[in-house]
Coordinates of C-alpha atoms in Angstrom, one line a residue:
M1 CA 8.8 14.4 14.7
D2 CA 11.9 12.6 13.7
I3 CA 11.4 11.8 10.0
A4 CA 14.6 9.7 9.8
S5 CA 13.3 7.4 12.6
L6 CA 9.8 7.4 11.0
R7 CA 11.2 6.3 7.6
R8 CA 13.1 3.4 9.1
E9 CA 9.7 1.9 10.0
F10 CA 8.9 1.4 6.4
P11 CA 11.2 -0.9 4.4
V12 CA 9.4 -0.2 1.2
L13 CA 10.8 3.4 1.2
Q14 CA 14.2 1.9 0.4
H15 CA 12.9 0.8 -3.0
C16 CA 10.5 3.5 -4.1
I17 CA 8.9 6.8 -3.4
Y18 CA 5.5 5.8 -1.9
L19 CA 2.9 8.5 -2.5
N20 CA -0.2 6.3 -2.6
C21 CA -1.3 5.6 1.0
G22 CA -4.6 7.0 -0.2
T23 CA -5.1 3.6 -1.8
Y24 CA -3.0 1.3 0.4
G25 CA -0.7 2.5 3.1
P26 CA 2.8 1.0 3.4
L27 CA 3.1 -1.6 6.1
P28 CA 5.5 -0.7 9.0
T29 CA 7.8 -3.5 10.1
A30 CA 6.2 -3.7 13.6
V31 CA 2.7 -4.3 12.0
A32 CA 4.0 -6.9 9.6
D33 CA 5.9 -8.6 12.4
E34 CA 2.8 -8.8 14.6
L35 CA 0.8 -10.3 11.8
I36 CA 3.5 -12.9 11.1
R37 CA 4.0 -13.6 14.8
W38 CA 0.4 -14.6 15.2
Y39 CA 0.2 -16.8 12.2
R40 CA 3.4 -18.5 13.4
R41 CA 1.9 -19.0 16.9
I42 CA -1.2 -20.5 15.4
E43 CA 0.9 -22.7 13.2
M44 CA 2.8 -24.0 16.3
E45 CA 0.1 -24.1 18.9
G46 CA -3.2 -24.5 17.0
S47 CA -6.1 -22.1 16.5
F48 CA -8.2 -23.6 19.3
A49 CA -5.6 -23.9 22.0
P50 CA -7.2 -22.2 25.1
E51 CA -4.2 -19.8 25.6
V52 CA -4.3 -18.8 21.9
L53 CA -8.0 -18.1 22.1
Q54 CA -7.7 -16.1 25.2
D55 CA -4.8 -14.1 24.0
L56 CA -6.5 -13.4 20.6
H57 CA -9.6 -12.3 22.4
E58 CA -7.6 -9.9 24.5
E59 CA -5.8 -8.5 21.4
Y60 CA -9.1 -8.1 19.6
E61 CA -10.6 -6.1 22.4
A62 CA -7.3 -4.1 22.7
A63 CA -7.8 -3.1 19.0
R64 CA -11.3 -2.0 19.8
R65 CA -10.1 0.2 22.7
A66 CA -7.3 1.7 20.5
A67 CA -9.9 2.5 17.7
A68 CA -12.1 4.1 20.3
A69 CA -9.2 6.2 21.7
L70 CA -8.3 7.4 18.2
L71 CA -11.9 8.6 17.6
H72 CA -12.5 9.8 21.2
A73 CA -15.4 7.3 21.5
D74 CA -16.3 4.6 24.0
P75 CA -15.3 1.0 23.1
E76 CA -19.0 0.0 23.4
E77 CA -19.7 2.3 20.4
I78 CA -17.1 0.6 18.2
A79 CA -17.6 -2.4 15.9
L80 CA -14.6 -3.9 14.3
T81 CA -15.1 -4.4 10.6
R82 CA -13.2 -5.2 7.4
N83 CA -13.3 -1.8 5.7
V84 CA -15.4 1.4 5.4
S85 CA -17.8 -0.2 2.9
E86 CA -18.8 -2.8 5.5
G87 CA -19.4 -0.1 8.0
V88 CA -21.6 1.9 5.6
N89 CA -23.6 -1.3 4.7
I90 CA -24.2 -2.0 8.4
V91 CA -25.8 1.4 8.9
A92 CA -27.5 1.7 5.5
N93 CA -29.2 -1.7 5.7
G94 CA -29.7 -1.6 9.5
L95 CA -31.8 1.6 9.6
S96 CA -35.5 1.4 8.8
W97 CA -36.6 3.1 5.6
Q98 CA -39.8 4.2 3.8
P99 CA -40.2 4.9 0.1
G100 CA -39.4 8.5 -0.5
D101 CA -37.0 8.9 2.4
E102 CA -34.0 11.0 1.2
V103 CA -30.3 10.5 1.6
I104 CA -27.9 13.2 0.5
L105 CA -24.4 12.2 -0.7
T106 CA -21.6 14.5 -2.0
D107 CA -20.8 14.3 -5.7
E108 CA -17.2 13.1 -4.8
E109 CA -18.0 9.9 -2.9
H110 CA -16.1 6.7 -3.5
P111 CA -18.2 3.8 -4.9
G112 CA -17.7 1.9 -1.7
G113 CA -19.5 4.6 0.2
A114 CA -22.1 5.5 -2.5
C115 CA -23.2 2.1 -3.7
P116 CA -24.9 1.0 -0.4
W117 CA -27.2 4.0 -0.7
L118 CA -27.9 3.6 -4.4
N119 CA -28.7 -0.1 -3.6
L120 CA -31.2 1.1 -1.1
A121 CA -32.8 3.4 -3.7
R122 CA -33.1 0.3 -5.9
R123 CA -34.5 -2.0 -3.2
E124 CA -36.4 0.3 -0.8
G125 CA -37.4 3.3 -3.0
I126 CA -35.4 5.9 -1.1
V127 CA -34.4 9.0 -3.0
V128 CA -30.6 9.8 -3.3
K129 CA -29.6 13.4 -3.9
L130 CA -26.1 14.7 -4.7
L131 CA -24.5 17.7 -3.0
P132 CA -22.0 19.4 -5.3
L133 CA -18.8 20.2 -3.4
A134 CA -16.8 23.4 -3.6
N135 CA -13.6 24.6 -2.1
D136 CA -15.6 27.0 0.0
V137 CA -17.3 26.2 3.4
Q138 CA -20.1 28.6 3.0
V139 CA -21.0 27.4 -0.5
I140 CA -21.1 23.8 0.7
L141 CA -23.4 24.7 3.6
E142 CA -25.7 26.8 1.5
R143 CA -26.0 24.0 -1.1
L144 CA -26.7 21.5 1.6
E145 CA -29.4 23.6 3.2
E146 CA -31.1 24.0 -0.2
L147 CA -31.1 20.2 -0.6
I148 CA -32.5 19.2 2.8
T149 CA -36.2 18.7 3.1
S150 CA -38.6 17.2 5.7
R151 CA -38.0 13.8 4.0
T152 CA -34.2 13.9 4.4
R153 CA -33.2 11.1 6.8
L154 CA -29.5 11.1 6.5
V155 CA -26.5 13.1 5.1
Y156 CA -23.5 11.0 4.1
V157 CA -20.2 12.8 3.6
S158 CA -16.5 11.9 3.4
H159 CA -14.4 13.7 5.9
V160 CA -11.8 14.1 3.1
S161 CA -12.8 13.8 -0.5
C162 CA -11.0 10.9 -2.2
Q163 CA -11.1 12.9 -5.5
S164 CA -9.8 16.3 -4.5
G165 CA -8.4 16.0 -1.0
L166 CA -10.9 18.6 0.3
R167 CA -11.4 18.4 4.0
L168 CA -15.1 18.9 4.6
P169 CA -16.6 21.0 7.4
V170 CA -18.1 18.0 9.1
A171 CA -19.0 19.7 12.4
E172 CA -20.9 22.4 10.6
I173 CA -22.6 19.8 8.3
C174 CA -23.6 17.9 11.4
D175 CA -25.1 20.9 13.1
L176 CA -27.1 21.9 10.0
A177 CA -28.4 18.4 9.4
H178 CA -29.4 17.9 13.0
R179 CA -31.3 21.1 13.0
K180 CA -33.3 19.8 10.1
G181 CA -33.8 16.4 11.8
A182 CA -31.4 14.4 9.7
L183 CA -28.7 12.0 10.8
V184 CA -25.1 12.2 9.6
M185 CA -22.7 9.4 8.6
V186 CA -19.0 10.2 7.8
D187 CA -16.6 8.2 5.7
G188 CA -13.3 8.5 7.5
A189 CA -11.1 6.5 5.0
H190 CA -8.8 9.5 4.4
S191 CA -9.0 11.2 7.7
V192 CA -8.2 8.8 10.5
G193 CA -4.4 8.5 10.7
Q194 CA -3.5 11.9 9.1
F195 CA -5.2 14.4 11.5
P196 CA -7.1 14.3 14.8
V197 CA -10.7 13.0 14.7
D198 CA -13.0 13.6 17.7
V199 CA -16.5 12.2 17.0
R200 CA -17.8 14.0 20.1
S201 CA -16.7 17.4 18.8
L202 CA -17.9 16.6 15.3
R203 CA -21.3 15.4 16.7
C204 CA -21.7 12.9 13.9
D205 CA -24.0 9.9 14.4
F206 CA -21.9 7.3 12.5
Y207 CA -18.3 7.2 11.5
A208 CA -16.6 4.5 9.4
A209 CA -12.8 4.1 9.0
C210 CA -10.4 1.5 7.6
G211 CA -7.0 0.3 8.7
H212 CA -5.3 0.0 5.4
K213 CA -4.8 3.6 4.2
W214 CA -3.5 6.4 6.5
I215 CA -3.3 4.2 9.6
C216 CA -0.9 1.9 7.7
G217 CA -2.5 -1.2 9.0
P218 CA -3.3 -4.6 7.4
Q219 CA -5.8 -4.8 4.6
G220 CA -9.1 -6.3 5.6
T221 CA -9.5 -4.2 8.8
G222 CA -11.6 -1.3 9.8
F223 CA -14.0 0.0 12.5
L224 CA -17.4 1.7 12.8
Y225 CA -18.5 4.2 15.4
I226 CA -22.2 4.3 16.2
R227 CA -23.3 6.9 18.7
R228 CA -24.6 5.2 21.8
E229 CA -28.2 6.5 21.4
H230 CA -28.4 5.1 17.9
L231 CA -27.2 1.5 18.6
S232 CA -30.8 0.3 19.0
D233 CA -31.8 2.0 15.8
V234 CA -29.5 0.0 13.7
E235 CA -30.7 -3.6 13.3
P236 CA -28.0 -6.2 12.6
I237 CA -28.6 -7.6 9.2
F238 CA -26.0 -10.3 9.2
V239 CA -26.1 -12.4 12.4
G240 CA -24.3 -15.4 13.7
W241 CA -22.8 -17.1 16.7
D242 CA -21.1 -14.0 18.0
T243 CA -24.1 -11.7 17.7
P244 CA -26.3 -12.7 20.6
M245 CA -26.2 -11.7 24.2
H246 CA -28.7 -14.5 24.7
F247 CA -29.4 -17.5 22.6
D248 CA -31.7 -20.5 23.3
L249 CA -32.5 -22.7 20.3
Q250 CA -35.0 -24.9 22.2
G251 CA -36.8 -21.8 23.4
L252 CA -36.4 -20.1 20.0
A253 CA -34.9 -17.1 21.8
F254 CA -32.4 -14.7 20.4
E255 CA -31.3 -11.3 21.7
P256 CA -28.5 -9.3 20.1
R257 CA -25.8 -7.7 22.2
P258 CA -26.7 -4.2 23.2
D259 CA -23.5 -2.6 22.1
A260 CA -21.7 -2.4 18.8
R261 CA -20.4 -5.9 19.1
R262 CA -23.8 -7.0 17.8
F263 CA -22.5 -6.3 14.3
E264 CA -19.5 -8.7 14.6
Y265 CA -21.4 -11.8 13.8
S266 CA -19.0 -14.6 13.0
T267 CA -15.5 -16.0 12.6
R268 CA -13.0 -13.4 11.5
P269 CA -9.3 -13.4 10.4
W270 CA -8.2 -13.0 14.0
P271 CA -4.5 -12.4 13.5
L272 CA -5.3 -9.2 11.5
Y273 CA -6.6 -7.5 14.6
P274 CA -3.4 -7.7 16.8
A275 CA -1.7 -6.1 13.8
L276 CA -4.4 -3.5 13.6
R277 CA -3.9 -2.8 17.3
V278 CA -0.2 -2.2 16.7
A279 CA -1.0 0.1 13.8
L280 CA -3.5 2.1 15.8
E281 CA -1.3 2.4 18.9
R282 CA 1.5 3.6 16.6
I283 CA -0.7 6.5 15.3
L284 CA -1.7 7.3 18.9
A285 CA 1.9 7.4 20.0
L286 CA 2.9 9.6 17.1
D287 CA 0.0 11.9 17.9
P288 CA -2.4 12.7 15.1
A289 CA -1.9 16.4 15.7
E290 CA 1.8 16.0 15.2
I291 CA 1.2 14.0 12.0
E292 CA -1.1 16.8 10.7
R293 CA 1.6 19.4 11.5
A294 CA 4.1 17.4 9.4
I295 CA 1.7 16.7 6.5
I296 CA -0.1 20.0 5.8
P297 CA 3.0 22.3 5.2
M298 CA 4.4 19.7 2.7
A299 CA 1.0 19.4 1.0
I300 CA 0.7 23.2 0.6
A301 CA 4.3 23.5 -0.7
L302 CA 3.6 20.7 -3.2
K303 CA 0.5 22.6 -4.5
G304 CA 2.6 25.7 -4.9
A305 CA 5.2 23.8 -7.0
L306 CA 2.6 22.0 -9.1
I307 CA 0.8 25.1 -10.4
D308 CA 4.0 26.2 -12.2
I309 CA 4.1 23.0 -14.3
P310 CA 2.7 23.5 -17.8
G311 CA -0.7 21.8 -18.3
V312 CA -1.2 21.0 -14.6
K313 CA -4.5 22.1 -13.1
L314 CA -4.8 21.8 -9.3
I315 CA -8.0 20.4 -8.0
S316 CA -7.3 20.4 -4.3
P317 CA -8.1 23.5 -2.2
W318 CA -5.4 26.1 -1.2
D319 CA -7.0 27.0 2.2
P320 CA -5.0 25.1 4.9
S321 CA -8.2 24.6 6.9
L322 CA -9.7 22.7 4.0
S323 CA -6.5 20.9 3.0
S324 CA -5.4 17.4 3.7
G325 CA -2.5 15.1 2.7
L326 CA -4.3 14.3 -0.6
V327 CA -3.2 16.6 -3.4
A328 CA -5.0 16.0 -6.7
F329 CA -4.5 17.6 -10.1
T330 CA -5.3 17.0 -13.8
H331 CA -2.6 17.3 -16.5
T332 CA -1.9 17.2 -20.3
I333 CA 1.0 14.8 -20.2
P334 CA 0.6 12.0 -22.8
G335 CA 0.1 8.4 -21.9
D336 CA -0.5 6.7 -18.6
L337 CA 1.3 9.1 -16.2
G338 CA 0.8 6.9 -13.2
Q339 CA 2.4 3.9 -15.0
R340 CA 5.2 6.1 -16.4
L341 CA 6.1 7.5 -12.9
W342 CA 6.3 4.0 -11.6
E343 CA 8.1 2.2 -14.4
E344 CA 10.6 5.0 -15.2
H345 CA 11.1 6.6 -11.7
R346 CA 9.7 4.2 -9.1
I347 CA 7.3 6.8 -7.9
L348 CA 4.0 5.3 -6.8
V349 CA 0.9 7.6 -7.0
G350 CA -2.8 7.2 -7.5
A351 CA -3.8 8.0 -11.1
N352 CA -6.6 7.6 -13.7
K353 CA -5.4 7.5 -17.3
D354 CA -8.7 8.3 -18.9
R355 CA -9.4 11.4 -16.7
R356 CA -5.7 12.5 -16.8
W357 CA -6.0 12.7 -13.0
V358 CA -3.3 12.2 -10.4
R359 CA -3.6 12.0 -6.6
I360 CA -0.5 12.4 -4.4
S361 CA -0.7 11.1 -0.8
V362 CA 1.6 13.2 1.4
N363 CA 2.1 11.3 4.6
A364 CA 4.4 12.2 7.5
Y365 CA 7.1 9.7 6.3
I366 CA 7.5 11.5 3.0
S367 CA 10.6 13.7 2.7
S368 CA 10.7 17.1 1.0
E369 CA 13.4 15.8 -1.3
E370 CA 11.1 13.1 -2.6
L371 CA 8.4 15.7 -3.4
D372 CA 11.0 17.9 -5.1
L373 CA 12.0 14.9 -7.2
L374 CA 8.3 14.3 -8.1
V375 CA 7.9 17.9 -9.2
C376 CA 11.1 17.8 -11.2
V377 CA 10.0 14.6 -13.0
L378 CA 6.5 16.1 -13.7
R379 CA 8.0 19.3 -15.0
Q380 CA 10.4 17.4 -17.3
L381 CA 7.5 15.3 -18.7
A382 CA 5.3 18.3 -19.2
E383 CA 8.0 20.2 -21.0
E384 CA 8.7 17.3 -23.3
A385 CA 5.0 17.2 -24.2
R386 CA 4.9 20.8 -25.3

């Protein structure tokens, strides 16, 4: 992978060290250009011009095909969404529930993934259980097996923890849950775009992803995989003009589409999806396996450098098979470290001042020199605080 060529795709790298694609990925020039091109075309030709409508429809379906290719799914199993949270809500609210049904979440889930299930507990009386994570596959599986009962309907896990960067053993979790009769939904916010994801090999039932993090696509885009045999099990909760395969107002007849398009119910910000298509095709061209081979060695090296800094405690796992491009740690450096790194050094990271927690996103466009500078700055700040 030619990192110099890769870095030229991101103008923002000329102005800062961008280590926070775990929140929002930087926008490559080609993606931004496609977004602007479509808004300019609509400005000049009008949104309802037949050629514009036809071309946007083709772009929209091309984005669906690209998302399917990235997940090794069929296009009919992919719904285009706005983000992971929307995908989770589609599944959580579309399945049928009985009071006392159980859903298991890990104790490191993002609010966007956890709140739909907690809302179901409030509304429908389901029981939510927490699976404590550990940097050990066997411990995770043993804890999960202890939690699952005959009432467990679904296990919800992040492929990569947003808090620690732990890469969960999703295939093993799916096997265990399925043996116990439970479904599995995976939050792919921090996986798709940084390593290969094959939903067939994982054997998951649902997989939600977003375009604005590791894919480096536009905000407000995402996609949801629903395994074909479960499409009829998930009822569309929001419906509109784009939901039905058949609609007859006079006959009071309405029949949703049979595929995942049934969840795309109304007008959307159409120009976002050609830009998403460009972002997805960019990841496919780079090859997720090559991206992973660039990311993991840098992330492991960063962990090794961080542990020598006074007051720094690494949260992320050491095991390369459990590692991702997210590297998280706590620290004893005074003040708002995230703000200081940005204002004093133009280094952008994810940080929580109250928890003294920092998360570094190591993507393939990052150089080893940038990570060396980060470590040098952190060491200097830590030494000053002693």
